[in-house]
C-alpha atoms as a printed R data frame, in Angstrom:
    type eleno elety resid chain resno      x      y      z
1   ATOM     1    CA   MET     A     1 -0.034  0.068 -0.045
2   ATOM     2    CA   ASN     A     2  2.813  2.448  0.992
3   ATOM     3    CA   SER     A     3  4.900  3.385 -2.034
4   ATOM     4    CA   PHE     A     4  7.996  4.166  0.069
5   ATOM     5    CA   ILE     A     5 10.481  2.442  2.229
6   ATOM     6    CA   VAL     A     6 12.068  3.322  5.567
7   ATOM     7    CA   ARG     A     7 15.725  2.431  6.004
8   ATOM     8    CA   PRO     A     8 18.789  3.501  7.865
9   ATOM     9    CA   MET     A     9 20.336  6.763  6.821
10  ATOM    10    CA   GLU     A    10 23.656  6.401  4.936
11  ATOM    11    CA   PRO     A    11 26.306  8.913  4.153
12  ATOM    12    CA   GLU     A    12 24.997  9.073  0.503
13  ATOM    13    CA   ASP     A    13 21.638 10.381  1.907
14  ATOM    14    CA   VAL     A    14 23.163 13.268  3.890
15  ATOM    15    CA   GLU     A    15 23.192 15.849  1.018
16  ATOM    16    CA   ALA     A    16 19.374 15.364  0.319
17  ATOM    17    CA   VAL     A    17 18.572 15.313  3.968
18  ATOM    18    CA   ALA     A    18 20.439 18.522  4.635
19  ATOM    19    CA   LEU     A    19 18.596 20.140  1.734
20  ATOM    20    CA   LEU     A    20 15.284 19.000  3.054
21  ATOM    21    CA   GLU     A    21 16.216 20.139  6.563
22  ATOM    22    CA   ALA     A    22 16.998 23.612  5.232
23  ATOM    23    CA   GLU     A    23 13.690 23.774  3.365
24  ATOM    24    CA   ILE     A    24 11.693 22.888  6.505
25  ATOM    25    CA   PHE     A    25 13.462 24.426  9.507
26  ATOM    26    CA   THR     A    26 14.601 27.906 10.220
27  ATOM    27    CA   ARG     A    27 17.562 26.674 12.150
28  ATOM    28    CA   PRO     A    28 18.625 23.674 10.151
29  ATOM    29    CA   TRP     A    29 21.312 21.136 10.840
30  ATOM    30    CA   SER     A    30 24.210 21.184  8.446
31  ATOM    31    CA   ARG     A    31 25.375 18.393  6.103
32  ATOM    32    CA   GLN     A    32 28.232 17.745  8.463
33  ATOM    33    CA   GLY     A    33 26.035 17.749 11.497
34  ATOM    34    CA   PHE     A    34 23.973 14.839  9.960
35  ATOM    35    CA   LEU     A    35 27.171 13.079  8.857
36  ATOM    36    CA   ASP     A    36 28.501 13.253 12.323
37  ATOM    37    CA   ALA     A    37 25.293 12.030 13.842
38  ATOM    38    CA   ILE     A    38 24.957  8.916 11.649
39  ATOM    39    CA   THR     A    39 28.538  7.901 12.249
40  ATOM    40    CA   GLY     A    40 28.062  7.970 15.974
41  ATOM    41    CA   SER     A    41 27.746  4.638 17.759
42  ATOM    42    CA   SER     A    42 24.658  5.615 19.885
43  ATOM    43    CA   THR     A    43 22.383  7.138 17.231
44  ATOM    44    CA   ILE     A    44 19.444  5.885 15.098
45  ATOM    45    CA   PHE     A    45 18.848  7.860 11.951
46  ATOM    46    CA   LEU     A    46 16.341  6.793  9.283
47  ATOM    47    CA   VAL     A    47 15.125  7.882  5.884
48  ATOM    48    CA   ALA     A    48 11.874  7.381  3.943
49  ATOM    49    CA   GLU     A    49 12.351  7.189  0.242
50  ATOM    50    CA   SER     A    50 10.605  6.324 -2.960
51  ATOM    51    CA   HIS     A    51 12.263  7.548 -6.006
52  ATOM    52    CA   GLU     A    52 13.507 10.498 -3.838
53  ATOM    53    CA   LEU     A    53 14.024 11.371 -0.249
54  ATOM    54    CA   LEU     A    54 10.521 11.952  1.354
55  ATOM    55    CA   GLY     A    55 11.495 12.316  5.003
56  ATOM    56    CA   TYR     A    56 13.867 11.414  7.817
57  ATOM    57    CA   CYS     A    57 14.120 11.083 11.515
58  ATOM    58    CA   GLY     A    58 16.853 10.628 14.162
59  ATOM    59    CA   MET     A    59 17.439  9.720 17.867
60  ATOM    60    CA   TYR     A    60 20.430 10.077 20.201
61  ATOM    61    CA   CYS     A    61 20.550  7.106 22.661
62  ATOM    62    CA   GLY     A    62 22.214  6.972 26.098
63  ATOM    63    CA   ALA     A    63 21.824  4.092 28.548
64  ATOM    64    CA   ASP     A    64 18.102  3.225 28.348
65  ATOM    65    CA   GLU     A    65 16.965  6.679 27.130
66  ATOM    66    CA   GLY     A    66 16.560  8.174 23.710
67  ATOM    67    CA   GLU     A    67 15.997 11.711 22.576
68  ATOM    68    CA   ILE     A    68 14.402 12.241 19.184
69  ATOM    69    CA   THR     A    69 16.114 15.068 17.378
70  ATOM    70    CA   ASN     A    70 14.093 15.395 14.216
71  ATOM    71    CA   VAL     A    71 11.173 13.944 12.400
72  ATOM    72    CA   ALA     A    72 10.648 15.652  9.057
73  ATOM    73    CA   VAL     A    73  8.629 15.012  5.927
74  ATOM    74    CA   GLY     A    74  8.904 17.048  2.889
75  ATOM    75    CA   PRO     A    75  5.920 19.369  2.243
76  ATOM    76    CA   SER     A    76  4.877 17.642 -1.027
77  ATOM    77    CA   ALA     A    77  5.072 14.123  0.808
78  ATOM    78    CA   ARG     A    78  2.918 15.021  3.833
79  ATOM    79    CA   ARG     A    79 -0.316 13.330  4.869
80  ATOM    80    CA   ARG     A    80  0.673  9.897  3.324
81  ATOM    81    CA   GLY     A    81  1.645  8.209  6.538
82  ATOM    82    CA   ILE     A    82  5.370  8.871  6.147
83  ATOM    83    CA   GLY     A    83  5.945 10.570  9.503
84  ATOM    84    CA   GLY     A    84  4.032  7.809 11.202
85  ATOM    85    CA   ALA     A    85  6.066  5.062  9.483
86  ATOM    86    CA   LEU     A    86  9.313  6.730 10.355
87  ATOM    87    CA   LEU     A    87  8.295  7.226 14.036
88  ATOM    88    CA   ASP     A    88  7.177  3.498 14.113
89  ATOM    89    CA   ARG     A    89 10.434  2.216 12.778
90  ATOM    90    CA   LEU     A    90 12.506  4.603 15.025
91  ATOM    91    CA   LEU     A    91 10.636  3.298 18.163
92  ATOM    92    CA   MET     A    92 11.013 -0.275 16.983
93  ATOM    93    CA   GLU     A    93 14.801  0.210 16.452
94  ATOM    94    CA   SER     A    94 15.172  1.942 19.822
95  ATOM    95    CA   ARG     A    95 13.402 -0.991 21.589
96  ATOM    96    CA   LYS     A    96 15.848 -3.311 19.925
97  ATOM    97    CA   ALA     A    97 18.680 -1.114 21.319
98  ATOM    98    CA   GLY     A    98 17.358 -1.317 24.923
99  ATOM    99    CA   ILE     A    99 15.735  2.142 24.957
100 ATOM   100    CA   CYS     A   100 12.835  2.321 27.579
101 ATOM   101    CA   ASN     A   101 12.197  6.031 27.661
102 ATOM   102    CA   VAL     A   102 11.960  8.363 24.716
103 ATOM   103    CA   ILE     A   103 11.652 12.264 24.830
104 ATOM   104    CA   LEU     A   104 11.323 14.946 22.181
105 ATOM   105    CA   GLU     A   105 10.556 18.612 21.889
106 ATOM   106    CA   VAL     A   106  8.075 20.033 19.591
107 ATOM   107    CA   ARG     A   107  6.761 23.670 18.899
108 ATOM   108    CA   VAL     A   108  3.571 24.340 20.732
109 ATOM   109    CA   SER     A   109  2.023 25.546 17.524
110 ATOM   110    CA   ASN     A   110  2.877 22.326 15.596
111 ATOM   111    CA   GLU     A   111 -0.507 20.799 16.100
112 ATOM   112    CA   GLU     A   112 -0.070 18.131 13.375
113 ATOM   113    CA   ALA     A   113  3.157 16.813 14.906
114 ATOM   114    CA   ILE     A   114  1.646 16.862 18.374
115 ATOM   115    CA   ARG     A   115 -1.342 14.820 17.164
116 ATOM   116    CA   LEU     A   116  0.988 12.383 15.518
117 ATOM   117    CA   TYR     A   117  3.050 11.938 18.677
118 ATOM   118    CA   GLN     A   118 -0.043 11.539 20.840
119 ATOM   119    CA   LYS     A   119 -1.340  8.867 18.499
120 ATOM   120    CA   LYS     A   120  1.883  7.019 18.838
121 ATOM   121    CA   GLY     A   121  1.634  7.103 22.627
122 ATOM   122    CA   PHE     A   122  3.650 10.277 23.644
123 ATOM   123    CA   THR     A   123  2.284 12.535 26.377
124 ATOM   124    CA   VAL     A   124  3.158 16.139 27.269
125 ATOM   125    CA   ALA     A   125  5.649 16.001 30.111
126 ATOM   126    CA   GLY     A   126  6.539 19.761 30.349
127 ATOM   127    CA   LEU     A   127  6.877 23.061 28.719
128 ATOM   128    CA   ARG     A   128 10.175 24.845 27.820
129 ATOM   129    CA   LYS     A   129  9.627 28.571 27.694
130 ATOM   130    CA   ASN     A   130 11.137 30.239 24.611
131 ATOM   131    CA   PHE     A   131 12.830 26.986 23.608
132 ATOM   132    CA   TYR     A   132 12.694 27.745 19.873
133 ATOM   133    CA   GLU     A   133 14.136 30.646 17.878
134 ATOM   134    CA   CYS     A   134 13.303 32.187 14.519
135 ATOM   135    CA   PRO     A   135 10.481 32.647 15.576
136 ATOM   136    CA   ALA     A   136 10.656 32.486 19.338
137 ATOM   137    CA   GLU     A   137  8.217 30.023 20.686
138 ATOM   138    CA   ASP     A   138  7.629 27.665 23.609
139 ATOM   139    CA   GLY     A   139  8.343 23.927 23.163
140 ATOM   140    CA   TYR     A   140  6.455 20.982 24.642
141 ATOM   141    CA   VAL     A   141  8.638 18.212 26.056
142 ATOM   142    CA   MET     A   142  6.861 14.909 25.142
143 ATOM   143    CA   SER     A   143  7.685 11.575 26.597
144 ATOM   144    CA   PHE     A   144  7.022  7.837 25.716
145 ATOM   145    CA   SER     A   145  7.751  4.723 27.735
146 ATOM   146    CA   GLN     A   146  8.061  1.378 25.989
């Protein structure tokens, strides 16, 4: 049914990931930032692709905790289940790595992302005042236990 696959991010993906990141976020990660992240031993970074990159996500892991750094889907690929598929695979891979608790931050105005995270079992655990810049905005801390 889905016409895309989710797989681990590879160094060859970094250029396209960085371009999509710059298209979506006002404070984007650099190409080198993604390259450093995927070559780390305690990270999980994934991409969704069809004939092109559709989205990506990532997590830093430490002990039994994980922090999701980004979940992003290109504007033209949204509302096709890609974000949910990325998140499902990320949580599955983190379980395999022994991760019990996962946290993330999300802009309070990002209602679509908040709904997705809640659908996947995340709950609001706190509020970080002025967490985001460009534009300045509060961020929810959301958590998930598996």
